[in-house]
Every structure is written in structure tokens, then in C-alpha cells.
Coordinates of C-alpha atoms and ligand atoms in Angstrom, one line a residue:
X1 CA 109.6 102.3 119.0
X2 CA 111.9 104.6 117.0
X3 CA 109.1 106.5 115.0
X4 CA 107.5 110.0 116.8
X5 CA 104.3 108.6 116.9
X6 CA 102.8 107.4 120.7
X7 CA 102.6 103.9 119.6
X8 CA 103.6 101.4 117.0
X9 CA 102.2 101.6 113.9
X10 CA 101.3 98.9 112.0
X11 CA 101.2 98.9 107.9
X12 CA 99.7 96.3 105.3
X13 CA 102.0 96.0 102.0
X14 CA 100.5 94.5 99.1
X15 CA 102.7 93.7 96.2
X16 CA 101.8 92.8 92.7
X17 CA 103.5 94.9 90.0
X18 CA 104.5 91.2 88.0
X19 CA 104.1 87.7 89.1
X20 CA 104.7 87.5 93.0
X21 CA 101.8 87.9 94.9
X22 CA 103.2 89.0 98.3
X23 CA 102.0 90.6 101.7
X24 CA 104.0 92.2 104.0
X25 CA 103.4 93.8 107.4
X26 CA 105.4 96.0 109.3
X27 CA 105.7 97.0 112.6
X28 CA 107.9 100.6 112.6
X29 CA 110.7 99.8 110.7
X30 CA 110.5 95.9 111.2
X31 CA 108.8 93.1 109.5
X32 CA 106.1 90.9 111.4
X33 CA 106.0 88.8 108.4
X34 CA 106.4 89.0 104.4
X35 CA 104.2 85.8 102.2
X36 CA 105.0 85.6 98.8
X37 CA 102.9 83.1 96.7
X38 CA 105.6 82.5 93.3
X39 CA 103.9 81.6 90.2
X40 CA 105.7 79.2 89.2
X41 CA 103.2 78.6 86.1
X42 CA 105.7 80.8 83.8
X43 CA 108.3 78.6 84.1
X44 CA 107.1 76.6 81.0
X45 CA 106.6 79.8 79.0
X46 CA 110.1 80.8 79.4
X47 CA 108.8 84.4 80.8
X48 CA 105.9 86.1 82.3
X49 CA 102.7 85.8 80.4
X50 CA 100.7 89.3 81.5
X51 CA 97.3 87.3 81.2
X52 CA 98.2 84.5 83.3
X53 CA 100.1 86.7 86.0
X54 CA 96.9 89.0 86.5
X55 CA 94.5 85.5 86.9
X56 CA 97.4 83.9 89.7
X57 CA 97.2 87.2 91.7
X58 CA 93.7 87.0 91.8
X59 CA 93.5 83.8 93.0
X60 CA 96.5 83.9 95.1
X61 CA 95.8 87.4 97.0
X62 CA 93.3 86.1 99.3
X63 CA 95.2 83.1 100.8
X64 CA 98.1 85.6 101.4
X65 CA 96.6 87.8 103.2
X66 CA 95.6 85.3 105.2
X67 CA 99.0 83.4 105.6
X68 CA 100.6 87.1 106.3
X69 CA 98.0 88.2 109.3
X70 CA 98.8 84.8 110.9
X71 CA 102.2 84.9 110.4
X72 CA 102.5 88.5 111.9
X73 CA 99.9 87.5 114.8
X74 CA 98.1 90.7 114.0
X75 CA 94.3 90.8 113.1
X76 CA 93.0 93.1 110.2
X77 CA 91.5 95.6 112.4
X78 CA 94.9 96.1 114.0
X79 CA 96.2 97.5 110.7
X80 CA 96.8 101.5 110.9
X81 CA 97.4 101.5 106.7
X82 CA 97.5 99.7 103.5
X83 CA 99.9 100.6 101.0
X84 CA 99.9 99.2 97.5
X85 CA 102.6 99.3 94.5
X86 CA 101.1 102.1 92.4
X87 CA 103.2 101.2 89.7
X88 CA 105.4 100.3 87.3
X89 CA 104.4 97.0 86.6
X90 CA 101.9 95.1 84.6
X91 CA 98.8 96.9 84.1
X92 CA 96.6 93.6 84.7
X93 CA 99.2 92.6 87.9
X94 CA 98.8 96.0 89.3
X95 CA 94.8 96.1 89.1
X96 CA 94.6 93.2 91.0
X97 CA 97.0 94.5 94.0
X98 CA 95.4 98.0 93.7
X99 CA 91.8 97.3 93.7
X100 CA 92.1 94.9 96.7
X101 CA 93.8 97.6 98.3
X102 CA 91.4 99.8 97.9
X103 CA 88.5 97.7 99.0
X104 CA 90.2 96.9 102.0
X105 CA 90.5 100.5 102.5
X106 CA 87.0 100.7 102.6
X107 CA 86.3 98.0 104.6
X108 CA 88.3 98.5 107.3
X109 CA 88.4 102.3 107.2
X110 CA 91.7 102.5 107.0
X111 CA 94.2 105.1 105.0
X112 CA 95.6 103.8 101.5
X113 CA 98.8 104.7 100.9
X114 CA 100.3 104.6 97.2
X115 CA 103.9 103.1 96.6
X116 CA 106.1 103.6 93.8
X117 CA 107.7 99.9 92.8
X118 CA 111.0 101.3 92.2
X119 CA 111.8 103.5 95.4
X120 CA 110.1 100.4 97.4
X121 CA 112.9 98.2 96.1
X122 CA 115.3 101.0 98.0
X123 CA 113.5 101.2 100.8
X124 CA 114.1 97.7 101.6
X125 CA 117.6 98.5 103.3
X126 CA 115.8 100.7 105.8
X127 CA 114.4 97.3 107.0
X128 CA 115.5 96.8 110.6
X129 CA 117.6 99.7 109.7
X130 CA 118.5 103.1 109.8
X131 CA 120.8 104.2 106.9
X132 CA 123.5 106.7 106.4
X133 CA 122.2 109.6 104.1
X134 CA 123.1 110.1 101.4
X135 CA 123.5 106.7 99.6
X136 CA 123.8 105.2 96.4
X137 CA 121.3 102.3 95.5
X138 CA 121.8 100.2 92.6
X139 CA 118.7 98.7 91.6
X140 CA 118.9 95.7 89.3
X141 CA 115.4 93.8 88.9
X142 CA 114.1 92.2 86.1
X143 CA 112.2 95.1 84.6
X144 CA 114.6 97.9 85.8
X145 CA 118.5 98.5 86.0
X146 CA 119.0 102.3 87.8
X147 CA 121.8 103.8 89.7
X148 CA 119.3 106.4 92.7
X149 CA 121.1 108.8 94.6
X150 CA 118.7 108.6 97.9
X151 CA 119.2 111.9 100.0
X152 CA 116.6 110.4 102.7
X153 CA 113.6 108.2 102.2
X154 CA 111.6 111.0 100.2
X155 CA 114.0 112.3 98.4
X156 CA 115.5 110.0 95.5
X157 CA 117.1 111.2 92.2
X158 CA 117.7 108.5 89.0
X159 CA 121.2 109.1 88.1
X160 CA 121.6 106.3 85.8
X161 CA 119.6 103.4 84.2
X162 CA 119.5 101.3 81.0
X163 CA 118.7 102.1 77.7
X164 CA 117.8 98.8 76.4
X165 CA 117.1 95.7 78.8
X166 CA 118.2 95.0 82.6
X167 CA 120.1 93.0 84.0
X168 CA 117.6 90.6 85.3
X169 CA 116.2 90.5 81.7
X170 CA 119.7 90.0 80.7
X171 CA 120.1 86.8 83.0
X172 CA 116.2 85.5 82.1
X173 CA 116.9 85.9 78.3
X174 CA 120.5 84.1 78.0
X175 CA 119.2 81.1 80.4
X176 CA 116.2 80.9 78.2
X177 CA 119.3 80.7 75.1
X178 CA 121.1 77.7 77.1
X179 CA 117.4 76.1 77.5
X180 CA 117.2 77.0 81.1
X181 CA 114.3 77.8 82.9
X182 CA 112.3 81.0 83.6
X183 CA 113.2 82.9 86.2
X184 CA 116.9 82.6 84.8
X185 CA 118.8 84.5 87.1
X186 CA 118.7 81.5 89.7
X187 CA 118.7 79.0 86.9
X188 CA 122.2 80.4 85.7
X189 CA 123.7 81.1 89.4
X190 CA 122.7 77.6 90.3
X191 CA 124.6 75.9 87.3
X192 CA 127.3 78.6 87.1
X193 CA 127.9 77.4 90.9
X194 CA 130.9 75.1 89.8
X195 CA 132.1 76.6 86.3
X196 CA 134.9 78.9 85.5
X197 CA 133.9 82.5 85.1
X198 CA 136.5 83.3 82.8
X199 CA 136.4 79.9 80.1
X200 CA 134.2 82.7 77.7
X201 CA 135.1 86.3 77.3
X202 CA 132.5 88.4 76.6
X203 CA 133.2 92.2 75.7
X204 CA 132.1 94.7 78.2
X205 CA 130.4 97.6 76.3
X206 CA 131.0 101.4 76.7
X207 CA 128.4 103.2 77.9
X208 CA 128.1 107.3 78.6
X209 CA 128.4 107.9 82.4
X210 CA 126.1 106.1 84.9
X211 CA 123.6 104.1 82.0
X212 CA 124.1 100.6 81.0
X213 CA 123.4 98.6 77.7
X214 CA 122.8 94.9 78.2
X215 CA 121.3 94.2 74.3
X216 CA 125.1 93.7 73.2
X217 CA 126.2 91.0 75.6
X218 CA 123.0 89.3 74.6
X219 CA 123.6 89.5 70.9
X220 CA 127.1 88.4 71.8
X221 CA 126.5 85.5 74.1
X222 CA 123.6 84.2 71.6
X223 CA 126.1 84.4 68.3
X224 CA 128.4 82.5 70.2
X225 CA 126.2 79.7 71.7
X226 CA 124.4 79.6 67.5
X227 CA 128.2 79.2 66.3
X228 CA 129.7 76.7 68.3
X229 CA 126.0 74.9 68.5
X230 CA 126.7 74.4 64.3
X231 CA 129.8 72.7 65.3
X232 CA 129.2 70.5 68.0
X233 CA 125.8 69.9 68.8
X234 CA 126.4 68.9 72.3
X235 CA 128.5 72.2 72.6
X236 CA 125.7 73.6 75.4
X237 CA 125.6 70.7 77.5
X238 CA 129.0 70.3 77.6
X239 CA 129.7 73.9 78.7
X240 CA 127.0 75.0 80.8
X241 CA 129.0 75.3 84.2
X242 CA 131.3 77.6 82.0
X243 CA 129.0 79.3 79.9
X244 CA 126.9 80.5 83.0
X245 CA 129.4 81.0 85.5
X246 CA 131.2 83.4 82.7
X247 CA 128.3 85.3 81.7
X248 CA 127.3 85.8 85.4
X249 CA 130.5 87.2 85.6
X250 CA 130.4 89.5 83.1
X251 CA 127.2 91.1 84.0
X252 CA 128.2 91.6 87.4
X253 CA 131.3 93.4 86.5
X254 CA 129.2 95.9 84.3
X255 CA 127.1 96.4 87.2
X256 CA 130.4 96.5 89.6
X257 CA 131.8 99.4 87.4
X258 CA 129.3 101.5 86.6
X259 CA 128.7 101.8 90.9
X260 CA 132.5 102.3 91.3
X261 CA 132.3 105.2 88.6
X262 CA 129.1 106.5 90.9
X263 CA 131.0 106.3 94.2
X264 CA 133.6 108.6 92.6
X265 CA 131.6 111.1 90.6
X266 CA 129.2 112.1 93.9
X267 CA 132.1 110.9 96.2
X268 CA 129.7 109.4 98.2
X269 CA 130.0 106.8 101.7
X270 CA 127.6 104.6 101.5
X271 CA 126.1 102.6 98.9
X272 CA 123.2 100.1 98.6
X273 CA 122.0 97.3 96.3
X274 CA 118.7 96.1 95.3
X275 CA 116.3 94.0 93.1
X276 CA 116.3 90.5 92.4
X277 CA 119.5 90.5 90.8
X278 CA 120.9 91.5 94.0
X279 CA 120.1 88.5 95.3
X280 CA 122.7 86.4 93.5
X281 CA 125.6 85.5 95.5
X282 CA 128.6 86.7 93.7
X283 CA 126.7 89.7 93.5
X284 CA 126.7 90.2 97.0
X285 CA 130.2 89.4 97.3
X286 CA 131.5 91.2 94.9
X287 CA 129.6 94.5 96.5
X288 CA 131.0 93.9 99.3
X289 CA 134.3 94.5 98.6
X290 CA 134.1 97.6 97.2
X291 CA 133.9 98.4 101.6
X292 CA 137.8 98.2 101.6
X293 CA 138.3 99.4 98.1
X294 CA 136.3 102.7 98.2
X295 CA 136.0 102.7 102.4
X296 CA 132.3 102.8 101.7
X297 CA 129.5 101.6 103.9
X298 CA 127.8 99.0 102.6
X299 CA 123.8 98.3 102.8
X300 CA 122.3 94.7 101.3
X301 CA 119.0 93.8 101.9
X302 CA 118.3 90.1 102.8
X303 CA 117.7 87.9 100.1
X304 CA 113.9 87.6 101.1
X305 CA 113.5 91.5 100.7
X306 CA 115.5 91.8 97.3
X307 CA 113.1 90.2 95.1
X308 CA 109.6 91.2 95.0
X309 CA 108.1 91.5 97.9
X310 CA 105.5 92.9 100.4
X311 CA 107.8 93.9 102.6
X312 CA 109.4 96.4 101.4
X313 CA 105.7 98.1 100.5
X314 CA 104.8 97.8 103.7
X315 CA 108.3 99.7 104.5
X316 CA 107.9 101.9 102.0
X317 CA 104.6 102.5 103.6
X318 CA 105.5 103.2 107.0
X319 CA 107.8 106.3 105.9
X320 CA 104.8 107.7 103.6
X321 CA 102.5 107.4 107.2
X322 CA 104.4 109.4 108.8
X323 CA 104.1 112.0 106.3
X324 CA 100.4 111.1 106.5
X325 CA 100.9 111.0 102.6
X326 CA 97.9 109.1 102.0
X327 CA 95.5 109.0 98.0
X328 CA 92.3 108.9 97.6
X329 CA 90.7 105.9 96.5
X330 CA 90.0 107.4 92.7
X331 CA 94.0 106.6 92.6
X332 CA 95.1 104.5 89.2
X333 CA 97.7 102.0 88.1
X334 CA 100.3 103.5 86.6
X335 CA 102.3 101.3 85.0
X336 CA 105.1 103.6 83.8
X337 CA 105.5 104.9 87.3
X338 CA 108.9 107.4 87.2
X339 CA 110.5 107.0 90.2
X340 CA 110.8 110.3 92.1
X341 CA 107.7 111.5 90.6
Ligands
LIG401 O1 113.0 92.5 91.6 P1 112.5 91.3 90.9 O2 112.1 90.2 91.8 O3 111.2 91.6 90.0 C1 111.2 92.8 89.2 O4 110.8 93.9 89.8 O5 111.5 92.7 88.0 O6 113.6 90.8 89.9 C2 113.4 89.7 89.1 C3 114.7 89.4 88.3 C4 114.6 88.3 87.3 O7 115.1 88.8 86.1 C5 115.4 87.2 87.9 O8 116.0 86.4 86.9 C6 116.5 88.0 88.7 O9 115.7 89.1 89.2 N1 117.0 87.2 89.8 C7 118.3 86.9 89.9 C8 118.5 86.1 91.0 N2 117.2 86.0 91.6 C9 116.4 86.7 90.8 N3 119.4 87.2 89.1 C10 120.6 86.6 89.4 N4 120.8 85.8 90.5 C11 119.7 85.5 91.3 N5 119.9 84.7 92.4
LIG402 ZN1 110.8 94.4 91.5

């Protein structure tokens, strides 16, 4: 037991800020177990459709709850809190994840405990963990691209983020160009797997300090594919290795650079990734070797707790208990959550 409390405590994460419906529950700082019920139903939309998303958690919320307390081996009356994602997110997702929360809340008697999406996302390298303060966390998620400087689990400050769309974004809405499918991020890692990252050059742009811009490398990749399309009609199939495995590329090294410029401007030690960007391979690689570069320490959440999950609520959750910073059950969804607010 590593907390100052006399026993373990036990914490309830519910996530639904898009479309992943997932429970988590932790034990301290470790996970008992972490269901996440995908709705695969977007797929054939080519992105999330907010009406559809809301219905699947409400059917799906139930059935993980019950997959998560099994899992775990834990019964509901075991459960010393419930924490939620507050927000940002989809206001129909959210309502669903929020007003389960609360009635279990009220059924059980137990405290509610409101999380913020975003610093949740950090949080998840404190699973089975105990980091190195301060850190840099990179955030890269499909609704969200930040650079947070985290000076302990309470205390996070946004020191760079996108002005247009994220990286995840950026992966979903080039895949959805090449005729992949939604979620594109896998889609392109899968078929980028055997191409060569540097058949298509794609410019880089030049971006103030910590933000990104991902619009023009969208713009960019979509007049080239429309071009060469005109020319050859078979010009996609015959270069999608390629075409993904170089635009993978090139978003990773705008992500790569902009953390590199963080390490040096706050001259920091240890750095972090998140989001479900960060669970792409090269990704992971590539962050790794800033270690030797930079002689950083480097934190990378498992590929289960990098995309949305309960998890990382429940987490997130189990540092707000011990602050016993708990709402009231008049709380609301707020979909433009700020983190750090
Ligand atoms: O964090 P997340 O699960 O949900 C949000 O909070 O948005 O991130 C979802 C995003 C999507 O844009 C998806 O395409 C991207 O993460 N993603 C990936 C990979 N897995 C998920 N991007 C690149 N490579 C992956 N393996
Ligand atoms: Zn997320």
C-alpha cells in the first residue's frame, strides 16, 4: 500500500467523453481491471456520429460495469469512489458517463469524484508508477494535441497545443482521403507497416514556440493524392504502403520536434507521452530515443491505457481521494473542460 490511508482504496472510473465506453478500477495506484466496449458502428461513417455515440454508451455502460467488477474480483459495495470524465468530450457521450455516475453515487453512497479528460490522459503514467516531478507530457488524442508541464498530479500547466486540428484528427482525416477506415490512426500504421517513410515529402510547417498546425499537412497530403489521382487512377492503391508510412512519418516528427524544443526551453528530465496517438509504434520508438539524445527519463503508458480508457479515470480518481476532492451531485458536463481549471 503506498498511499497514507490505513487500507487500500478502491476507485470506480467511468469513461465516456467520445465513443469508448470503458470502466476501470483501481486499487492504489494499480489497475484491477480496465473494459472498454469500442463502437465499432462509426467505422462506416468514416468518424464519430455524436448521436449514435451517446445511444452505444447507453446500451454498453451496463454490461461494462459488469465485465469490469468481475474482472477486478471486487463487488460494488467494495468501491470507496466513483469518478467520472467531467469533460471535454461530447455533450451526449458525457451525459451518459456522468449521470450513471451519479446514480451510482446515490446508490451505493459513495463519493463522486469529477475528472478532467485531459489531465486523466497524463495521469495514466502514474499507473503502477511513481514519476519524477516535474515532467513534460505530450498529449496527442484525437480531439486534443497539448504539450503539459505536470509539476505533480494536481498541478498541470498547458504550455503548448494546436490551433487547428490534432494529430489524431490528422491521422483519422488523411486515412478517410486514402479510403481507409475510421479510426485511421491504426488503419494508416497497419498499412504504413511495410512502406517507405520517405517515398512522399511533405513540408513540415512553422509554428510559434510549443503550438502545432496540422490543417496544412492535410491540405497538402489531400492536393497531392487529387493530383496524382487525375493522372493515374490506381495512383492510391498502388502507393498506399508509401503514402501512409510517409505521412505517419511526418506527423510524428512534428510531434518529435516541438517536445525536443520543450525539453530545452524548461530544461526539463523527464518527459511523458499520451493519448491514442501515442499508441502507434514508431511513435513510441521514436520517443524513446530522445532518452540518449536529451538524457531524459522517459514515461509511456501501455498501449491499453493510451487510448480512452477507464483506467486512467479511475487513476485520476485515486489522487483526487486522497485530497478528498469530491462534487456534489448538481455537478455538469462540461464539454469544453480547460485542463488545469
Ligand atoms: O485518446 P483517444 O483514444 O481519444 C480521444 O480522446 O480523442 O485518441 C483517439 C485518436 C484517434 O484519432 C485515432 O486515430 C488515434 O488516436 N490513434 C492512433 C493509433 N491508435 C489510435 N494514431 C496513430 N497510431 C495508432 N496506433
Ligand atoms: Zn482521450
Amino acid at each position: 500500500m503506498n498511499n497514507k490511508f490505513s487500507k487500500d482504496i478502491i476507485i470506480l472510473g467511468i469513461e465516456t467523453s467520445c465513443d469508448d465506453t470503458s470502466i476501470g478500477i483501481s486499487k492504489n495506484n494499480r489497475i484491477l481491471s480496465n473494459v472498454v466496449a469500442n463502437q465499432e458502428i462509426h467505422a462506416k461513417y468514416g468518424g464519430v456520429v455524436p448521436e449514435i455515440a451517446s445511444r452505444e454508451h447507453q446500451k454498453n455502460i451496463v454490461p461494462t460495469l459488469h465485465m469490469a467488477l468481475k474482472n477486478a474480483d471486487i463487488s460494488l459495495s467494495q468501491i470507496d469512489a466513483i469518478s467520472f470524465t467531467l469533460g471535454p468530450g461530447l455533450m451526449g457521450s458525457l451525459l451518459v458517463g456522468v449521470s450513471f455516475a451519479k446514480s451510482l453515487s446515490v446508490a451505493l453512497k459513495k463519493p463522486l469524484i469529477a475528472i478532467n479528460h485531459m489531465e486523466a490522459h497524463v495521469l495514466a503514467n502514474c499507473i503502477d508508477n511513481s514519476p519524477e516531478y516535474p515532467f513534460i507530457c505530450l498529449t496527442a488524442s484525437g480531439g486534443h494535441t497539448q504539450i503539459v508541464l505536470v509539476n505533480n498530479s494536481f498541478d498541470m500547466k498547458l504550455i503548448g497545443e494546436t490551433k487547428d486540428d490534432s494529430a489524431g484528427e490528422t491521422f483519422d482525416k488523411c486515412a478517410k482521403i486514402l479510403g481507409l477506415n475510421y479510426p485511421g490512426g491504426p488503419e494508416i500504421e497497419k498499412k504504413g507497416f511495410s512502406g517507405d517513410k520517405d517515398a512522399f515529402k511533405f513540408t513540415i510547417p512553422k509554428m510559434d514556440k510549443l503550438d502545432f498546425s496540422f490543417s496544412g499537412l492535410k491540405s497538402n497530403f489531400k492536393q497531392l493524392i487529387d493530383k496524382e489521382v487525375t493522372k493515374n487512377s490506381h495512383f492510391i492503391v498502388q502507393n498506399l504502403e508509401n503514402l501512409c508510412a510517409s505521412i505517419q512519418f511526418t506527423i510524428i516528427q512534428i510531434l518529435i520536434q516541438k517536445l525536443e524544443l520543450a525539453i530545452k526551453k524548461y530544461n526539463i528530465k523527464n518527459i511523458a507521452i499520451s493519448g491514442g496517438v501515442a499508441a502507434n509504434h514508431d511513435f513510441r520508438i521514436a520517443i524513446n530515443s530522445l532518452r540518449e539524445k536529451h538524457n531524459v527519463n522517459v514515461l509511456i503508458p501501455e498501449k491499453e491505457y493510451s487510448t480512452d480508457n477507464g483506467a486512467m479515470i479511475a487513476i485520476a480518481g485515486y489522487y483526487k481521494f486522497q485530497k478528498k476532492d469530491f462534487c456534489d451531485l448538481d455537478v455538469v458536463a462540461n464539454a469544453r473542460y480547460k485542463l488545469g481549471s
